[in-house]
Amino acid sequence: MTGRKLGLCAAAVGWLGVALPAAADTTLTYVSFGGSLQAAEEKAWLEPFAAANPGVEIVYDFIDYAKLKAMVESGNVTWDVVTTGNDFGLDNDAALLEPIDCAIVPCDKLQPERFPTTGYRVPQSTSGLAIGYNTTLMPAGKVPQGWADFFDTAAFPGKRVMMGDASSFPLEQALLGDGVAADQLYPLDIKRALANLESLGDDLIVTPSYQGCAEMVASGEAVMGGCWTGRLLAMAEAGQPVALQWNQGIISPGYFAIPKGAPNKDLAMKFIAWAVSAEPAAALSRYIPYGPANVDGLALVDPAIAPKLQSSYLEVSVFPDDIWYDKHRAEVATAWAEWLAGIQ
């Protein structure tokens, strides 16, 4: 819940084997998305950091970009560290954020060539979406190999499902399915993408529910779906006939940022530097199927867990161009909303 406190005053030695400097009697406000992610963040990051820093109390709050903007503009900022999606933290938001100090944060270990930043955010974890398919409904000897098969209703008969928000990359799915190479996606050809979606006709289901996407694949209502990997994995682990094709999975990282005027900016920077370092970054995957952005953290992931993480398939994954989106997000959202309204 909002305001949940994690004040622990145990050993003063951190996971890196050194004491982590912190001001005494300080409240660090950590802001993220709640739910299962919150539980994972608490176990992997918040509780260990509090334990390693006597005098630091951590309070959890829920991310709301409009609230962050209002705080900064009013000069009444109470948040210190915020977790954001790939849709926040670039040039359009620079006035709301503190620059990341790469002399403290190991920015060079965080795959900047794959996870773009203009200096106001750093990637901390990787997740995303992939093709999930119902194993009982596949043609003999076949499974989908990529988005071209998602759009091939002759080779793979049946309905497909995708999620109904533009942030779930429906246009990228459509363009990849129409033969566009991953490194040639941007600028997005919106008309071409929508035309390819139209080609599915009644075989396309668009659902407003992330959970519903995976459930439709599990039930067989759809033979395959472009769904968030965590939802698909949960279905598979529950014994449902669901498998994933990681090839051409679309990565959607989580990022850390610090609001402009954060009351504990220096401590927030140190927390981020610690959380994205190799061992804490890898630790998150023990509690939720999110991989580390830190390249050194990849080798520290439990080998039994690694096959369930998108970070294990980076070489065959698709990386959205967030800097392009920073200039064109409204255009994409409008086009998608208008198309969606037209098919309902």
Tab-separated table of C-alpha atoms in Angstrom:
chain	number	residue	atom	x	y	z
A	1	MET	CA	0.000	0.000	0.000
A	2	THR	CA	1.029	3.612	-0.330
A	3	GLY	CA	3.399	4.619	2.419
A	4	ARG	CA	4.495	1.087	3.274
A	5	LYS	CA	7.683	1.361	5.348
A	6	LEU	CA	10.657	-0.963	5.131
A	7	GLY	CA	12.903	0.337	7.863
A	8	LEU	CA	15.450	-2.325	8.764
A	9	CYS	CA	18.549	-1.701	10.846
A	10	ALA	CA	20.578	-4.865	10.547
A	11	ALA	CA	24.118	-5.417	9.300
A	12	ALA	CA	25.894	-2.420	7.823
A	13	VAL	CA	27.573	-4.366	5.035
A	14	GLY	CA	25.928	-4.481	1.605
A	15	TRP	CA	25.783	-7.229	-0.974
A	16	LEU	CA	28.828	-5.730	-2.674
A	17	GLY	CA	30.840	-6.476	0.447
A	18	VAL	CA	31.255	-2.842	1.453
A	19	ALA	CA	29.338	-0.475	3.645
A	20	LEU	CA	26.871	1.607	1.650
A	21	PRO	CA	26.990	5.277	2.701
A	22	ALA	CA	23.691	6.689	3.856
A	23	ALA	CA	22.515	9.587	5.945
A	24	ALA	CA	21.222	8.712	9.389
A	25	ASP	CA	17.480	8.767	10.010
A	26	THR	CA	16.610	9.282	6.348
A	27	THR	CA	13.370	8.279	4.631
A	28	LEU	CA	13.930	7.182	1.041
A	29	THR	CA	10.696	7.138	-0.965
A	30	TYR	CA	10.731	4.459	-3.654
A	31	VAL	CA	8.049	4.613	-6.338
A	32	SER	CA	7.036	1.817	-8.693
A	33	PHE	CA	4.106	-0.176	-10.121
A	34	GLY	CA	3.012	-2.279	-7.137
A	35	GLY	CA	1.563	-5.772	-7.397
A	36	SER	CA	3.901	-8.712	-7.959
A	37	LEU	CA	6.655	-6.316	-8.980
A	38	GLN	CA	6.474	-4.604	-5.598
A	39	ALA	CA	6.883	-7.923	-3.801
A	40	ALA	CA	9.935	-8.708	-5.935
A	41	GLU	CA	11.467	-5.260	-5.474
A	42	GLU	CA	11.061	-5.480	-1.726
A	43	LYS	CA	12.820	-8.842	-1.502
A	44	ALA	CA	15.564	-8.172	-4.049
A	45	TRP	CA	16.327	-4.511	-3.420
A	46	LEU	CA	14.481	-2.597	-0.735
A	47	GLU	CA	14.879	-4.895	2.234
A	48	PRO	CA	18.572	-5.660	1.553
A	49	PHE	CA	19.383	-1.976	0.994
A	50	ALA	CA	17.612	-0.947	4.185
A	51	ALA	CA	19.365	-3.723	6.093
A	52	ALA	CA	22.745	-2.545	4.800
A	53	ASN	CA	22.059	1.085	5.668
A	54	PRO	CA	21.163	1.622	9.322
A	55	GLY	CA	19.052	4.719	9.731
A	56	VAL	CA	17.457	4.501	6.299
A	57	GLU	CA	13.723	3.876	6.182
A	58	ILE	CA	12.201	3.055	2.783
A	59	VAL	CA	8.629	4.042	1.942
A	60	TYR	CA	6.901	2.577	-1.124
A	61	ASP	CA	4.545	4.617	-3.310
A	62	PHE	CA	2.922	4.050	-6.713
A	63	ILE	CA	4.103	5.660	-9.922
A	64	ASP	CA	1.910	8.301	-11.531
A	65	TYR	CA	3.600	10.485	-14.144
A	66	ALA	CA	1.046	13.264	-13.748
A	67	LYS	CA	1.654	13.300	-9.999
A	68	LEU	CA	5.409	13.454	-10.549
A	69	LYS	CA	4.972	16.407	-12.909
A	70	ALA	CA	2.734	18.206	-10.410
A	71	MET	CA	5.251	17.658	-7.616
A	72	VAL	CA	8.126	19.100	-9.616
A	73	GLU	CA	6.164	22.061	-10.915
A	74	SER	CA	4.923	22.931	-7.421
A	75	GLY	CA	8.364	22.520	-5.880
A	76	ASN	CA	6.969	19.991	-3.410
A	77	VAL	CA	8.762	16.762	-4.353
A	78	THR	CA	8.525	13.872	-1.905
A	79	TRP	CA	9.718	11.023	-4.159
A	80	ASP	CA	13.377	9.962	-4.426
A	81	VAL	CA	13.653	6.956	-6.758
A	82	VAL	CA	11.056	6.175	-9.426
A	83	THR	CA	10.684	3.112	-11.613
A	84	THR	CA	9.287	3.947	-15.043
A	85	GLY	CA	8.417	2.155	-18.237
A	86	ASN	CA	10.096	2.767	-21.576
A	87	ASP	CA	7.553	5.557	-22.188
A	88	PHE	CA	9.139	8.031	-19.758
A	89	GLY	CA	12.457	9.613	-18.951
A	90	LEU	CA	13.811	10.963	-22.244
A	91	ASP	CA	14.073	14.536	-23.565
A	92	ASN	CA	10.373	15.309	-23.195
A	93	ASP	CA	10.664	14.647	-19.473
A	94	ALA	CA	14.100	16.139	-18.857
A	95	ALA	CA	12.744	19.151	-16.945
A	96	LEU	CA	11.137	16.756	-14.456
A	97	LEU	CA	14.236	14.699	-13.683
A	98	GLU	CA	17.720	14.924	-12.237
A	99	PRO	CA	20.604	13.939	-14.539
A	100	ILE	CA	21.999	10.486	-13.792
A	101	ASP	CA	25.584	10.673	-12.533
A	102	CYS	CA	27.452	7.988	-14.461
A	103	ALA	CA	30.473	8.521	-12.216
A	104	ILE	CA	28.357	6.813	-9.531
A	105	VAL	CA	25.973	4.644	-11.572
A	106	PRO	CA	27.658	2.007	-13.809
A	107	CYS	CA	25.961	3.306	-16.963
A	108	ASP	CA	28.415	1.567	-19.297
A	109	LYS	CA	27.295	-1.837	-17.977
A	110	LEU	CA	23.623	-1.179	-18.756
A	111	GLN	CA	23.576	-1.784	-22.524
A	112	PRO	CA	23.027	1.837	-23.628
A	113	GLU	CA	23.157	0.722	-27.267
A	114	ARG	CA	19.991	-1.316	-26.682
A	115	PHE	CA	18.203	0.667	-23.985
A	116	PRO	CA	18.284	4.339	-25.018
A	117	THR	CA	18.595	7.170	-22.558
A	118	THR	CA	19.358	10.857	-22.855
A	119	GLY	CA	20.938	10.950	-19.428
A	120	TYR	CA	17.869	11.134	-17.182
A	121	ARG	CA	17.171	7.435	-16.672
A	122	VAL	CA	19.007	4.106	-16.593
A	123	PRO	CA	17.643	0.629	-17.384
A	124	GLN	CA	17.350	-1.756	-14.459
A	125	SER	CA	15.436	-4.815	-15.701
A	126	THR	CA	14.183	-6.456	-18.876
A	127	SER	CA	10.816	-7.951	-19.676
A	128	GLY	CA	8.474	-7.626	-22.610
A	129	LEU	CA	6.180	-9.554	-24.886
A	130	ALA	CA	6.562	-12.555	-27.128
A	131	ILE	CA	4.462	-14.977	-29.127
A	132	GLY	CA	2.659	-17.447	-26.924
A	133	TYR	CA	0.966	-20.417	-28.569
A	134	ASN	CA	-1.386	-23.193	-27.572
A	135	THR	CA	0.619	-26.402	-27.909
A	136	THR	CA	-2.465	-28.560	-28.523
A	137	LEU	CA	-3.586	-26.496	-31.505
A	138	MET	CA	-0.383	-26.378	-33.537
A	139	PRO	CA	-0.258	-28.086	-36.933
A	140	ALA	CA	1.726	-31.334	-36.854
A	141	GLY	CA	5.445	-30.642	-36.598
A	142	LYS	CA	5.048	-26.864	-36.585
A	143	VAL	CA	5.344	-24.051	-34.087
A	144	PRO	CA	5.480	-20.331	-34.906
A	145	GLN	CA	9.001	-19.040	-35.469
A	146	GLY	CA	8.225	-15.328	-35.493
A	147	TRP	CA	5.651	-12.672	-36.304
A	148	ALA	CA	5.379	-13.765	-39.953
A	149	ASP	CA	3.779	-16.981	-38.677
A	150	PHE	CA	1.507	-14.978	-36.395
A	151	PHE	CA	0.045	-13.392	-39.518
A	152	ASP	CA	0.035	-16.603	-41.598
A	153	THR	CA	-3.466	-17.969	-41.095
A	154	ALA	CA	-3.036	-20.548	-43.829
A	155	ALA	CA	-0.122	-22.311	-42.140
A	156	PHE	CA	-1.475	-21.696	-38.634
A	157	PRO	CA	-5.283	-21.594	-38.767
A	158	GLY	CA	-7.230	-20.018	-35.959
A	159	LYS	CA	-7.635	-16.778	-34.114
A	160	ARG	CA	-4.835	-14.571	-32.817
A	161	VAL	CA	-4.990	-12.235	-29.850
A	162	MET	CA	-3.047	-9.096	-29.067
A	163	MET	CA	-3.349	-6.473	-26.381
A	164	GLY	CA	-5.346	-3.345	-27.006
A	165	ASP	CA	-2.960	-0.563	-25.998
A	166	ALA	CA	-0.377	1.101	-28.206
A	167	SER	CA	2.285	0.566	-25.519
A	168	SER	CA	2.048	-3.192	-26.177
A	169	PHE	CA	3.668	-2.660	-29.595
A	170	PRO	CA	0.857	-3.780	-31.938
A	171	LEU	CA	2.356	-1.818	-34.826
A	172	GLU	CA	5.754	-3.436	-34.369
A	173	GLN	CA	4.106	-6.860	-34.315
A	174	ALA	CA	2.331	-6.065	-37.563
A	175	LEU	CA	5.399	-4.716	-39.347
A	176	LEU	CA	7.599	-7.611	-38.268
A	177	GLY	CA	4.828	-9.894	-39.475
A	178	ASP	CA	4.888	-8.126	-42.834
A	179	GLY	CA	8.582	-8.785	-43.289
A	180	VAL	CA	10.145	-5.586	-41.973
A	181	ALA	CA	13.537	-6.272	-40.406
A	182	ALA	CA	13.880	-5.463	-36.712
A	183	ASP	CA	16.570	-2.859	-37.404
A	184	GLN	CA	14.387	-1.171	-40.033
A	185	LEU	CA	11.222	-0.683	-37.984
A	186	TYR	CA	11.674	3.034	-37.318
A	187	PRO	CA	10.240	5.356	-38.320
A	188	LEU	CA	7.139	3.174	-38.048
A	189	ASP	CA	5.126	2.849	-41.239
A	190	ILE	CA	1.798	3.206	-39.450
A	191	LYS	CA	-0.385	2.727	-42.536
A	192	ARG	CA	1.439	-0.452	-43.508
A	193	ALA	CA	1.132	-1.808	-39.978
A	194	LEU	CA	-2.599	-1.163	-39.781
A	195	ALA	CA	-3.096	-2.683	-43.225
A	196	ASN	CA	-1.411	-5.885	-42.085
A	197	LEU	CA	-3.591	-5.995	-39.003
A	198	GLU	CA	-6.630	-5.582	-41.263
A	199	SER	CA	-5.461	-8.627	-43.231
A	200	LEU	CA	-6.264	-10.856	-40.256
A	201	GLY	CA	-9.934	-9.895	-40.436
A	202	ASP	CA	-12.076	-11.885	-38.017
A	203	ASP	CA	-9.060	-13.956	-36.970
A	204	LEU	CA	-7.770	-11.059	-34.868
A	205	ILE	CA	-8.947	-10.561	-31.288
A	206	VAL	CA	-7.886	-7.376	-29.514
A	207	THR	CA	-8.262	-7.553	-25.766
A	208	PRO	CA	-7.996	-4.747	-23.217
A	209	SER	CA	-6.705	-7.223	-20.652
A	210	TYR	CA	-3.077	-8.290	-20.305
A	211	GLN	CA	-4.198	-11.347	-18.378
A	212	GLY	CA	-6.934	-12.017	-20.914
A	213	CYS	CA	-4.352	-12.244	-23.681
A	214	ALA	CA	-2.587	-15.170	-22.012
A	215	GLU	CA	-5.839	-16.769	-20.898
A	216	MET	CA	-7.189	-16.840	-24.456
A	217	VAL	CA	-4.078	-18.675	-25.602
A	218	ALA	CA	-4.360	-21.130	-22.712
A	219	SER	CA	-8.031	-21.832	-23.357
A	220	GLY	CA	-7.579	-22.261	-27.098
A	221	GLU	CA	-9.849	-19.347	-27.933
A	222	ALA	CA	-6.760	-18.071	-29.744
A	223	VAL	CA	-4.094	-20.358	-31.184
A	224	MET	CA	-1.435	-17.755	-30.456
A	225	GLY	CA	-1.066	-14.325	-28.936
A	226	GLY	CA	1.291	-11.401	-28.633
A	227	CYS	CA	1.221	-11.260	-24.831
A	228	TRP	CA	3.437	-10.146	-21.962
A	229	THR	CA	5.848	-12.965	-21.214
A	230	GLY	CA	5.182	-13.036	-17.476
A	231	ARG	CA	1.501	-13.780	-18.060
A	232	LEU	CA	2.307	-16.534	-20.544
A	233	LEU	CA	4.884	-18.104	-18.232
A	234	ALA	CA	2.380	-18.132	-15.377
A	235	MET	CA	-0.057	-20.074	-17.578
A	236	ALA	CA	2.616	-22.565	-18.609
A	237	GLU	CA	3.746	-23.076	-15.019
A	238	ALA	CA	0.139	-23.669	-13.991
A	239	GLY	CA	0.033	-26.635	-16.370
A	240	GLN	CA	-1.819	-24.937	-19.211
A	241	PRO	CA	-0.883	-25.907	-22.813
A	242	VAL	CA	1.104	-22.720	-23.417
A	243	ALA	CA	4.605	-22.315	-24.816
A	244	LEU	CA	6.601	-19.243	-25.845
A	245	GLN	CA	8.523	-18.381	-28.977
A	246	TRP	CA	11.228	-15.964	-27.796
A	247	ASN	CA	12.449	-15.175	-31.310
A	248	GLN	CA	11.470	-11.561	-32.139
A	249	GLY	CA	10.260	-10.964	-28.595
A	250	ILE	CA	9.864	-7.235	-28.022
A	251	ILE	CA	11.823	-5.917	-25.050
A	252	SER	CA	10.221	-3.383	-22.713
A	253	PRO	CA	12.706	-2.520	-19.929
A	254	GLY	CA	12.106	-0.944	-16.579
A	255	TYR	CA	14.095	2.207	-15.830
A	256	PHE	CA	15.194	4.135	-12.771
A	257	ALA	CA	14.960	7.925	-12.586
A	258	ILE	CA	15.180	10.626	-9.911
A	259	PRO	CA	12.596	13.441	-9.810
A	260	LYS	CA	13.935	16.976	-10.079
A	261	GLY	CA	14.306	18.330	-6.562
A	262	ALA	CA	14.192	14.898	-4.873
A	263	PRO	CA	14.743	15.444	-1.145
A	264	ASN	CA	17.419	12.724	-0.982
A	265	LYS	CA	19.012	12.958	-4.415
A	266	ASP	CA	22.461	11.758	-3.354
A	267	LEU	CA	21.105	8.730	-1.526
A	268	ALA	CA	18.772	7.998	-4.460
A	269	MET	CA	21.768	8.005	-6.826
A	270	LYS	CA	23.624	5.602	-4.539
A	271	PHE	CA	20.595	3.325	-4.302
A	272	ILE	CA	20.275	3.209	-8.093
A	273	ALA	CA	23.996	2.512	-8.499
A	274	TRP	CA	23.686	-0.383	-6.058
A	275	ALA	CA	20.431	-1.827	-7.435
A	276	VAL	CA	21.691	-1.915	-11.048
A	277	SER	CA	25.037	-3.454	-10.089
A	278	ALA	CA	25.485	-7.075	-11.093
A	279	GLU	CA	24.344	-9.062	-8.053
A	280	PRO	CA	21.305	-7.028	-6.958
A	281	ALA	CA	20.227	-6.678	-10.594
A	282	ALA	CA	20.322	-10.450	-11.028
A	283	ALA	CA	18.565	-11.008	-7.697
A	284	LEU	CA	15.289	-9.565	-8.993
A	285	SER	CA	14.863	-12.575	-11.299
A	286	ARG	CA	14.502	-14.863	-8.261
A	287	TYR	CA	11.150	-13.283	-7.488
A	288	ILE	CA	9.702	-12.208	-10.857
A	289	PRO	CA	10.625	-13.201	-14.442
A	290	TYR	CA	12.524	-9.978	-15.170
A	291	GLY	CA	16.145	-10.207	-16.225
A	292	PRO	CA	18.964	-7.787	-15.366
A	293	ALA	CA	19.940	-4.958	-17.683
A	294	ASN	CA	23.486	-5.127	-16.331
A	295	VAL	CA	25.598	-7.284	-18.654
A	296	ASP	CA	27.615	-8.629	-15.732
A	297	GLY	CA	24.398	-9.587	-13.961
A	298	LEU	CA	23.345	-11.910	-16.790
A	299	ALA	CA	25.931	-14.515	-15.759
A	300	LEU	CA	24.701	-14.425	-12.154
A	301	VAL	CA	21.127	-15.444	-12.920
A	302	ASP	CA	20.172	-18.899	-11.661
A	303	PRO	CA	20.582	-21.285	-14.656
A	304	ALA	CA	17.195	-22.813	-13.814
A	305	ILE	CA	15.570	-19.388	-14.121
A	306	ALA	CA	17.474	-18.018	-17.111
A	307	PRO	CA	15.415	-19.770	-19.848
A	308	LYS	CA	12.307	-17.969	-18.553
A	309	LEU	CA	13.850	-14.504	-18.922
A	310	GLN	CA	13.829	-12.324	-22.001
A	311	SER	CA	17.364	-11.254	-21.086
A	312	SER	CA	18.496	-14.735	-22.167
A	313	TYR	CA	17.328	-14.065	-25.729
A	314	LEU	CA	18.724	-10.592	-26.386
A	315	GLU	CA	20.403	-11.596	-29.637
A	316	VAL	CA	17.050	-12.536	-31.214
A	317	SER	CA	14.977	-9.819	-29.553
A	318	VAL	CA	13.545	-6.566	-30.883
A	319	PHE	CA	14.408	-3.271	-29.194
A	320	PRO	CA	11.915	-0.411	-29.578
A	321	ASP	CA	13.335	2.984	-30.476
A	322	ASP	CA	12.237	4.993	-27.451
A	323	ILE	CA	13.915	8.160	-28.710
A	324	TRP	CA	11.761	8.003	-31.867
A	325	TYR	CA	8.722	7.382	-29.690
A	326	ASP	CA	9.591	10.385	-27.547
A	327	LYS	CA	8.819	12.539	-30.595
A	328	HIS	CA	5.970	10.508	-32.096
A	329	ARG	CA	4.140	8.841	-29.192
A	330	ALA	CA	1.012	10.973	-29.564
A	331	GLU	CA	0.853	10.256	-33.311
A	332	VAL	CA	1.072	6.507	-32.718
A	333	ALA	CA	-1.479	6.569	-29.902
A	334	THR	CA	-3.972	8.556	-31.980
A	335	ALA	CA	-3.631	6.334	-35.042
A	336	TRP	CA	-4.002	3.189	-32.963
A	337	ALA	CA	-7.024	4.495	-31.042
A	338	GLU	CA	-8.778	5.552	-34.245
A	339	TRP	CA	-8.131	2.184	-35.892
A	340	LEU	CA	-9.290	0.314	-32.817
A	341	ALA	CA	-12.490	2.352	-32.642
A	342	GLY	CA	-13.137	1.541	-36.277
A	343	ILE	CA	-13.072	-2.236	-35.787
A	344	GLN	CA	-15.308	-2.308	-32.721
